[in-house]
XYZ file of C-alpha atoms in Angstrom:
547
model
C 10.038 -27.382 1.223
C 6.650 -26.628 2.276
C 4.174 -23.997 0.409
C 2.032 -21.211 1.203
C -0.731 -23.306 -0.560
C -0.308 -26.163 1.734
C -0.525 -23.867 4.924
C -3.256 -21.719 3.877
C -6.079 -22.299 2.062
C -7.494 -19.914 -0.663
C -4.235 -18.243 -1.567
C -2.807 -19.175 -5.140
C 0.792 -19.802 -5.310
C 2.919 -19.702 -8.093
C 2.794 -23.109 -10.201
C 5.969 -25.245 -9.529
C 7.966 -24.598 -12.543
C 7.980 -21.344 -12.127
C 8.854 -21.536 -8.130
C 11.670 -23.914 -9.180
C 12.693 -21.222 -11.581
C 12.796 -18.689 -9.617
C 15.024 -20.326 -6.961
C 17.419 -21.537 -9.276
C 17.799 -18.179 -10.732
C 18.693 -16.805 -7.035
C 15.356 -14.782 -7.060
C 13.944 -16.876 -4.078
C 16.962 -17.533 -1.778
C 15.112 -19.280 1.224
C 14.867 -16.137 3.733
C 12.501 -15.041 6.022
C 11.784 -11.765 7.604
C 12.622 -13.055 11.223
C 15.972 -14.431 9.949
C 16.130 -10.968 7.881
C 16.119 -8.873 11.025
C 18.193 -11.180 13.125
C 21.042 -11.334 10.688
C 21.105 -7.823 10.452
C 21.079 -7.599 14.354
C 24.181 -9.778 13.600
C 25.735 -7.465 10.979
C 24.631 -4.040 12.459
C 23.745 -4.465 16.002
C 25.058 -1.275 17.395
C 23.367 0.982 14.376
C 20.550 2.685 14.672
C 17.876 1.025 12.972
C 14.764 2.881 13.980
C 13.891 6.601 15.001
C 10.395 7.567 16.019
C 8.893 10.138 18.611
C 11.478 9.353 21.686
C 12.713 6.346 20.704
C 15.886 5.356 18.678
C 16.521 1.527 18.551
C 19.152 -0.109 17.807
C 19.549 -3.242 15.107
C 20.179 -5.171 18.250
C 17.436 -3.579 20.285
C 14.711 -3.775 17.772
C 15.748 -7.977 17.343
C 15.284 -8.494 21.498
C 12.050 -6.398 21.317
C 10.441 -8.328 18.940
C 11.335 -11.573 20.378
C 9.784 -10.811 23.382
C 6.964 -9.284 21.587
C 6.503 -12.523 19.762
C 6.898 -14.333 22.764
C 3.988 -12.308 23.943
C 1.997 -13.017 21.483
C 2.559 -16.874 22.166
C 1.355 -16.390 25.092
C -1.776 -14.917 24.238
C -2.863 -18.109 22.424
C -1.674 -16.561 18.702
C 0.280 -19.331 16.922
C 1.308 -19.862 13.388
C -0.877 -18.908 10.410
C -3.353 -16.730 12.877
C -4.322 -13.683 11.124
C -3.785 -10.165 13.093
C -5.087 -6.941 11.815
C -2.859 -4.356 12.442
C -3.807 -0.480 12.065
C -1.036 1.375 13.796
C 0.260 4.969 12.437
C 3.813 5.933 11.733
C 5.308 4.756 15.134
C 8.219 2.496 15.956
C 6.019 -0.431 17.374
C 4.539 -1.138 14.098
C 7.637 -2.860 13.240
C 7.992 -4.622 16.507
C 4.682 -5.830 16.250
C 4.712 -6.902 12.182
C 8.497 -8.471 12.878
C 7.013 -10.575 15.698
C 4.168 -11.896 13.822
C 6.473 -12.941 11.170
C 8.789 -14.450 13.294
C 6.458 -16.774 14.749
C 4.596 -17.189 11.384
C 1.451 -15.289 12.259
C 0.084 -13.033 9.750
C -0.418 -9.294 9.805
C -3.351 -8.055 7.861
C -2.217 -4.179 6.987
C -4.915 -1.893 7.787
C -4.430 1.992 6.804
C -5.139 4.307 10.063
C -8.149 5.671 7.547
C -9.969 2.843 7.719
C -13.196 2.766 9.692
C -15.546 0.307 10.684
C -16.971 -0.910 7.319
C -13.277 -1.657 6.149
C -12.034 -3.085 9.491
C -15.149 -5.277 10.073
C -14.713 -6.879 6.808
C -10.996 -7.561 7.091
C -11.751 -8.632 10.744
C -14.694 -11.474 9.845
C -13.069 -12.606 6.282
C -9.455 -13.456 7.425
C -10.879 -14.882 10.705
C -8.939 -12.722 12.655
C -7.559 -13.721 16.098
C -6.358 -10.223 17.373
C -6.664 -6.373 16.163
C -3.808 -3.890 16.826
C -4.637 -0.293 17.270
C -3.401 3.209 18.829
C -5.461 4.953 21.319
C -5.826 7.551 19.259
C -4.466 9.095 16.028
C -5.553 11.901 14.219
C -8.452 12.911 16.320
C -9.643 9.665 16.414
C -10.212 7.308 19.200
C -10.106 3.970 17.903
C -11.164 1.873 21.232
C -14.825 2.560 20.475
C -14.283 1.195 16.782
C -12.405 -1.816 18.114
C -15.319 -2.589 20.415
C -18.000 -2.547 17.669
C -15.636 -4.878 15.718
C -15.093 -7.334 18.370
C -18.642 -7.901 19.333
C -19.458 -8.666 15.876
C -16.591 -10.797 15.121
C -16.714 -14.436 17.209
C -13.147 -15.048 16.172
C -11.578 -11.912 17.420
C -10.164 -12.453 21.173
C -7.539 -9.993 21.848
C -7.505 -6.289 20.739
C -4.234 -4.816 21.553
C -3.813 -1.040 22.232
C -0.746 1.036 21.846
C -1.417 3.659 24.793
C -4.016 3.566 27.377
C -6.234 0.650 26.919
C -9.486 1.243 28.278
C -11.348 -2.292 28.414
C -9.020 -3.501 26.275
C -5.198 -5.110 26.516
C -2.374 -2.687 26.324
C 0.348 -3.367 23.812
C 2.993 -2.703 26.171
C 2.084 -5.499 28.472
C 2.453 -8.255 25.897
C 6.107 -8.753 25.900
C 7.186 -12.013 27.910
C 10.550 -13.784 28.402
C 11.961 -14.979 25.032
C 10.691 -18.255 23.545
C 13.050 -20.273 20.679
C 12.268 -19.955 17.149
C 11.129 -23.651 17.068
C 9.052 -23.008 20.147
C 7.067 -20.218 17.917
C 6.884 -22.187 14.744
C 8.485 -20.479 12.603
C 7.491 -20.222 8.828
C 9.090 -21.416 5.793
C 10.189 -19.024 3.335
C 7.517 -19.851 0.723
C 5.059 -19.256 3.341
C 2.458 -16.587 3.188
C 4.129 -13.403 5.354
C 1.307 -10.917 5.445
C -1.804 -9.483 3.790
C -1.894 -6.283 2.025
C -4.722 -4.376 0.503
C -5.902 -3.927 -2.908
C -7.105 -0.739 -4.780
C -9.261 -3.180 -6.198
C -12.553 -1.459 -8.388
C -15.250 -3.515 -6.853
C -16.506 -3.803 -2.941
C -13.845 -3.431 -0.405
C -10.410 -4.025 -0.933
C -8.905 -7.716 -1.957
C -6.435 -9.135 0.477
C -2.965 -9.889 -1.335
C -0.766 -12.396 -0.021
C 2.629 -11.911 0.274
C 5.438 -14.551 0.795
C 8.359 -14.308 2.362
C 10.688 -15.402 -0.584
C 8.754 -13.255 -3.480
C 8.600 -9.964 -1.266
C 12.180 -10.301 0.249
C 13.474 -10.504 -3.374
C 11.674 -7.528 -4.352
C 13.204 -5.584 -1.476
C 17.013 -6.886 -2.938
C 15.644 -5.480 -6.372
C 14.520 -2.195 -5.175
C 17.547 -1.708 -3.478
C 19.737 -2.311 -5.780
C 17.834 -0.181 -8.390
C 17.596 2.875 -5.898
C 21.289 2.427 -4.455
C 20.377 1.956 -0.594
C 23.500 1.509 1.509
C 24.194 0.931 5.124
C 24.295 4.679 4.976
C 20.847 5.229 3.669
C 18.763 7.227 6.078
C 15.014 6.655 5.333
C 11.795 8.969 6.248
C 8.613 7.224 6.253
C 6.153 9.756 5.897
C 3.332 8.000 4.165
C 1.251 5.548 5.877
C 3.901 2.934 6.979
C 1.645 0.096 6.064
C 1.161 1.300 1.988
C 2.933 -0.871 -0.087
C 5.022 1.966 -1.023
C 6.972 3.382 1.728
C 7.254 -0.164 3.185
C 9.066 -1.959 0.146
C 9.981 0.396 -2.838
C 12.667 0.112 -1.258
C 10.912 1.744 1.648
C 11.578 1.048 5.449
C 11.830 -3.039 4.821
C 14.529 -2.169 2.254
C 16.347 0.405 4.703
C 16.198 -2.516 7.004
C 17.616 -4.994 4.153
C 20.331 -3.084 3.642
C 21.021 -1.693 7.520
C 20.363 1.713 6.793
C 18.157 3.640 9.273
C 14.659 4.613 9.085
C 13.064 7.838 10.389
C 9.367 7.670 11.217
C 6.971 11.022 10.360
C 3.796 11.045 12.432
C 2.570 13.685 9.257
C 3.991 14.269 5.996
C 3.290 17.755 5.812
C 6.262 20.666 5.768
C 6.497 21.591 9.154
C 6.757 17.911 10.642
C 8.841 16.120 7.682
C 11.478 19.312 7.128
C 12.876 19.415 10.620
C 13.182 15.547 10.649
C 15.147 15.841 7.244
C 17.508 18.666 8.445
C 17.787 16.714 12.484
C 18.125 13.008 11.313
C 20.102 14.126 7.719
C 17.305 12.260 5.750
C 18.860 11.103 2.497
C 15.535 9.809 0.531
C 11.878 9.757 1.055
C 8.970 9.032 -0.507
C 5.461 11.146 -1.483
C 2.375 10.882 -3.499
C 1.768 13.441 -6.138
C -0.606 16.138 -3.753
C 1.979 16.070 -1.274
C 4.626 16.438 -3.473
C 2.984 19.762 -4.743
C 2.539 20.583 -1.097
C 6.330 20.229 -0.531
C 7.281 22.191 -3.621
C 4.906 25.038 -2.470
C 6.137 25.395 0.857
C 7.942 28.218 2.195
C 9.350 26.155 5.060
C 11.869 24.714 2.595
C 14.124 27.651 2.844
C 13.623 27.810 6.647
C 15.171 24.335 7.209
C 18.472 22.230 5.998
C 16.950 20.028 3.298
C 20.821 19.492 1.721
C 21.087 16.497 3.288
C 17.841 14.944 0.873
C 19.400 13.262 -2.409
C 16.793 11.728 -3.580
C 12.434 12.273 -3.348
C 10.535 9.244 -4.804
C 7.023 10.083 -6.296
C 4.772 7.447 -6.748
C 1.153 6.016 -6.173
C -0.149 8.214 -9.120
C 1.147 9.875 -11.995
C 3.098 13.005 -11.556
C 2.673 15.945 -13.939
C 5.505 16.401 -16.465
C 5.683 20.334 -14.953
C 5.481 19.480 -11.347
C 8.583 16.455 -11.986
C 10.671 19.358 -13.462
C 10.229 21.330 -10.264
C 11.608 18.859 -7.800
C 15.363 19.534 -8.495
C 15.481 23.004 -8.477
C 12.942 23.924 -5.600
C 14.012 21.108 -3.242
C 17.836 20.324 -4.373
C 17.298 16.707 -4.612
C 17.130 14.171 -7.560
C 13.479 13.006 -8.486
C 12.886 9.510 -8.871
C 9.533 8.506 -10.401
C 8.251 4.959 -9.134
C 4.890 3.107 -10.636
C 4.142 0.112 -8.738
C 1.699 -1.949 -7.220
C 0.843 -4.052 -4.016
C 0.076 -6.874 -6.226
C 3.988 -7.087 -7.356
C 5.345 -5.253 -10.471
C 7.856 -2.271 -9.613
C 8.756 0.216 -12.185
C 11.644 2.641 -10.947
C 13.167 5.888 -13.048
C 17.197 5.372 -12.726
C 19.002 7.803 -10.677
C 21.321 8.396 -13.586
C 18.572 8.207 -15.830
C 18.752 11.343 -18.509
C 16.538 14.177 -17.304
C 13.748 13.628 -19.741
C 12.782 10.021 -18.761
C 13.092 10.677 -15.158
C 10.513 13.948 -15.846
C 8.314 12.514 -18.779
C 8.189 8.739 -17.742
C 7.130 6.586 -14.621
C 10.287 4.256 -14.928
C 10.618 0.636 -16.163
C 10.910 -2.632 -14.385
C 13.155 -2.705 -11.399
C 13.842 -6.714 -12.338
C 15.012 -8.984 -15.485
C 12.161 -11.419 -14.511
C 9.317 -9.245 -14.933
C 7.280 -9.806 -17.520
C 4.906 -7.217 -19.546
C 2.286 -7.020 -22.129
C 0.304 -4.284 -23.322
C -2.518 -5.494 -25.204
C -6.045 -3.967 -26.656
C -9.284 -5.007 -24.955
C -9.309 -8.508 -26.661
C -5.554 -9.235 -25.386
C -3.762 -8.888 -28.645
C -0.231 -6.816 -28.364
C -0.791 -3.402 -29.245
C 1.674 -1.705 -31.886
C 4.819 -0.294 -29.909
C 4.463 3.032 -28.296
C 0.295 2.556 -28.580
C -1.970 2.859 -25.350
C -2.769 -0.338 -24.156
C -3.668 -2.501 -21.093
C -0.810 -3.818 -18.600
C -0.405 -7.258 -17.568
C 2.490 -8.390 -15.936
C 3.766 -11.820 -14.534
C 7.142 -12.169 -12.598
C 8.942 -13.685 -9.465
C 7.193 -11.111 -7.191
C 3.662 -10.402 -8.816
C 1.038 -12.791 -6.922
C -1.249 -15.340 -8.706
C -4.424 -14.711 -7.058
C -5.783 -13.200 -4.511
C -7.054 -14.524 -1.053
C -10.042 -16.524 -0.998
C -11.361 -14.551 -4.571
C -11.666 -17.706 -6.637
C -14.328 -15.926 -9.017
C -12.677 -12.603 -8.936
C -8.775 -13.977 -9.841
C -10.581 -15.587 -13.313
C -11.200 -12.386 -13.941
C -8.144 -10.211 -12.363
C -5.598 -12.812 -14.121
C -4.989 -14.742 -17.762
C -5.395 -18.415 -18.003
C -1.027 -18.248 -17.841
C -0.603 -16.269 -15.164
C -0.346 -12.543 -15.948
C -2.060 -10.208 -13.896
C -4.422 -7.525 -15.225
C -3.399 -4.483 -13.726
C -6.438 -2.235 -14.988
C -3.779 0.602 -15.954
C -3.293 1.930 -19.421
C 0.058 2.398 -20.209
C 2.380 3.047 -23.561
C 5.967 1.806 -23.976
C 8.640 4.620 -24.776
C 11.352 3.255 -27.409
C 13.620 3.088 -24.388
C 11.516 0.226 -22.526
C 10.160 2.691 -19.843
C 6.103 2.974 -18.667
C 3.708 6.136 -19.402
C 0.966 5.891 -17.575
C -2.123 6.811 -19.634
C -4.707 6.504 -17.212
C -7.192 3.338 -15.582
C -9.231 0.734 -17.297
C -10.920 -0.131 -13.627
C -13.968 1.343 -12.345
C -11.871 2.950 -9.901
C -10.809 6.236 -8.541
C -6.960 7.290 -7.893
C -7.520 10.254 -5.140
C -3.898 11.161 -4.541
C -2.675 8.014 -4.002
C -5.592 6.494 -2.072
C -7.547 4.292 -4.274
C -11.647 4.317 -4.247
C -13.827 1.535 -5.298
C -16.465 3.143 -7.188
C -18.937 0.087 -6.413
C -18.199 0.304 -2.577
C -19.020 3.368 -2.090
C -22.259 3.342 -4.786
C -23.283 0.262 -2.144
C -23.349 2.471 0.861
C -25.298 5.672 -0.977
C -27.656 3.097 -2.033
C -28.547 2.094 1.686
C -29.793 5.538 2.017
C -33.628 6.069 1.595
C -33.561 9.213 -0.197
C -31.154 7.610 -3.088
C -32.917 5.542 -5.944
C -29.613 4.964 -7.711
C -25.944 6.166 -7.608
C -23.284 6.473 -9.996
C -19.624 7.520 -8.232
C -17.055 8.848 -11.104
C -13.622 10.319 -11.283
C -13.171 14.222 -11.830
C -10.167 15.815 -12.912
C -8.247 17.926 -10.112
C -5.081 19.542 -10.591
C -4.046 19.170 -6.979
C -5.147 15.282 -6.319
C -5.219 14.036 -9.842
C -8.266 13.091 -9.310
C -11.821 13.692 -7.147
C -14.884 11.929 -6.736
C -18.190 12.793 -7.454
C -21.168 10.814 -6.553
C -23.981 11.538 -9.252
C -27.376 10.350 -7.538
C -30.830 9.741 -8.614
C -32.822 10.963 -5.787
C -35.866 9.195 -4.368
C -38.528 12.069 -4.060
C -36.741 15.307 -3.066
C -33.256 15.284 -2.945
C -31.057 15.018 0.239
C -28.736 17.787 0.998
C -25.234 16.449 0.045
C -24.254 17.135 3.272
C -26.575 15.064 5.033
C -25.392 12.126 2.216
C -21.896 12.266 3.652
C -22.862 12.311 6.862
C -24.973 9.255 6.261
C -21.713 7.658 4.653
C -19.592 8.424 8.046
C -22.273 7.065 10.019
C -21.679 3.580 8.234
C -18.114 3.711 8.998
C -16.430 4.519 5.743
C -13.055 5.954 5.704
C -12.852 9.595 5.314
C -10.903 9.553 1.659
C -14.053 7.712 0.142
C -16.597 10.020 1.099
C -17.394 11.882 -1.952
C -15.783 14.953 -2.671
C -18.913 16.228 -5.027
C -22.239 15.118 -5.252
C -24.500 16.066 -8.654
C -28.358 15.218 -8.426
C -29.830 14.012 -11.769
C -33.234 12.602 -13.244
C -31.681 9.619 -14.875
C -28.237 8.411 -16.089
C -26.863 8.084 -19.729
C -26.637 4.198 -20.858
C -24.953 2.554 -22.895
C -25.784 0.462 -26.470
C -26.739 -2.863 -23.916
C -28.747 -0.555 -21.266
C -25.800 -0.023 -18.695
C -24.809 3.345 -17.023
C -22.385 4.892 -19.345
C -19.691 6.104 -16.625
C -17.826 7.498 -19.500
C -20.614 9.736 -20.657
C -20.806 10.970 -17.101
C -17.251 11.755 -16.506
C -17.811 13.668 -19.920
C -21.069 15.413 -18.953
C -19.296 16.452 -15.048
C -15.698 17.795 -16.910
C -17.606 19.953 -19.489
C -20.124 21.401 -16.963
C -16.776 22.030 -14.684
C -14.964 23.592 -17.173
C -17.997 25.974 -18.718
C -17.552 29.382 -16.772
C -20.807 30.187 -14.835
C -23.066 32.879 -16.795
């Protein structure tokens, strides 16, 4: 059987003894995403698979549309293992596009709608992408100009495919063609890389995470078992579809795994989501903590029939115990806490867990094959119940990032455990309580901001001598970003610095929420910037009342 490493250099994979073990145990069953959808179309052909806007596609209709789109991509010259950056909002066409790429063995690179020139330019150049799929507009932003800019700077980028008015590019609606056979489309092997997700890394722009058909489909099966998804499940995709959480925990792909119905929300706001829950009789959805607080505080909950909603999943960042306790009495549904990562490991509280575990922990691993270590700074296991660094290994946790050999030596142990960067403690029941992050990364309401990336952009400003970006506590988002700047000469206005960052194509969620100017940074004993001292100083100043 072929392996992802053979097909795509730069993609670390599991050692053969582990791969064999996972196959023999039945975790990896030799299935591809293209075949998964074909099988669901056979078993649930007339059942509605996907609802979004004016579209209500059955499994048979989705499967047929995917065939035509894959054939159209092939006619454009896209082939197996070609990379295609996909930046679409929560529209049914998102799944039409990615399943077409899955079916032909081409590799989607999942970008978020909030990404701009800095990130998109990097993704296209680093992966040598041949195509870039965008909406015409979304959230008031015209993506066609961004695409023009990126295409001009990326020699490999041959096609820009636009959902809507294409302008100077190619309309996505003009791509579908008469279906070819799977053999003609050079369909992938189950061990091949299926797509690239983005890390929430702490250095620079996100690292690329290679996920295979085998490992990711196993994660879907394990998720739907824990979360009790069935063909009667109606899942509302309220978070951005390209996020790992609404994609696979169990998300839309998990819903497809069991023949359920996925409903797309263009916004997670109560005025959009609540009418959809009422109209489509949604049974489960997923949010990050800040959006959970918005839902809990919304007066619209009393104006809509939310009685079909059985479970609200919350993940992406830690939900406070106080907020967790409000979910059931306020929204009338159960809470399931989810703590996972695009690199692999997913933890869930179980639906029948005692309320204390659901409210106060972030769950336990979903698979018996998940291996965990909680260690100190020297990789020595900590005592039970003590806080330490979380390391993990398993059949759906990657063994390395794409084309990142030097970084992989730091991010993974020599025996293949992934260093998650999370600080956790284990309860006597084996559940995880997330205590914070060890990596230099800010978790802004579920959006991960790499401090170094923002610092590098700030340092390009002529009036910035040095910059350090740190997290400051926030009741709503959990953490906000604060840029602490040493000016060169007269300090620029904070608004001018933020405008500068926007002009450099930085995603809006990475723009600092606060900017402070200082004459010098506190230092560690070895002369490095002490971000801990910076954070402590900021927390103290923020908590001290003004005179």
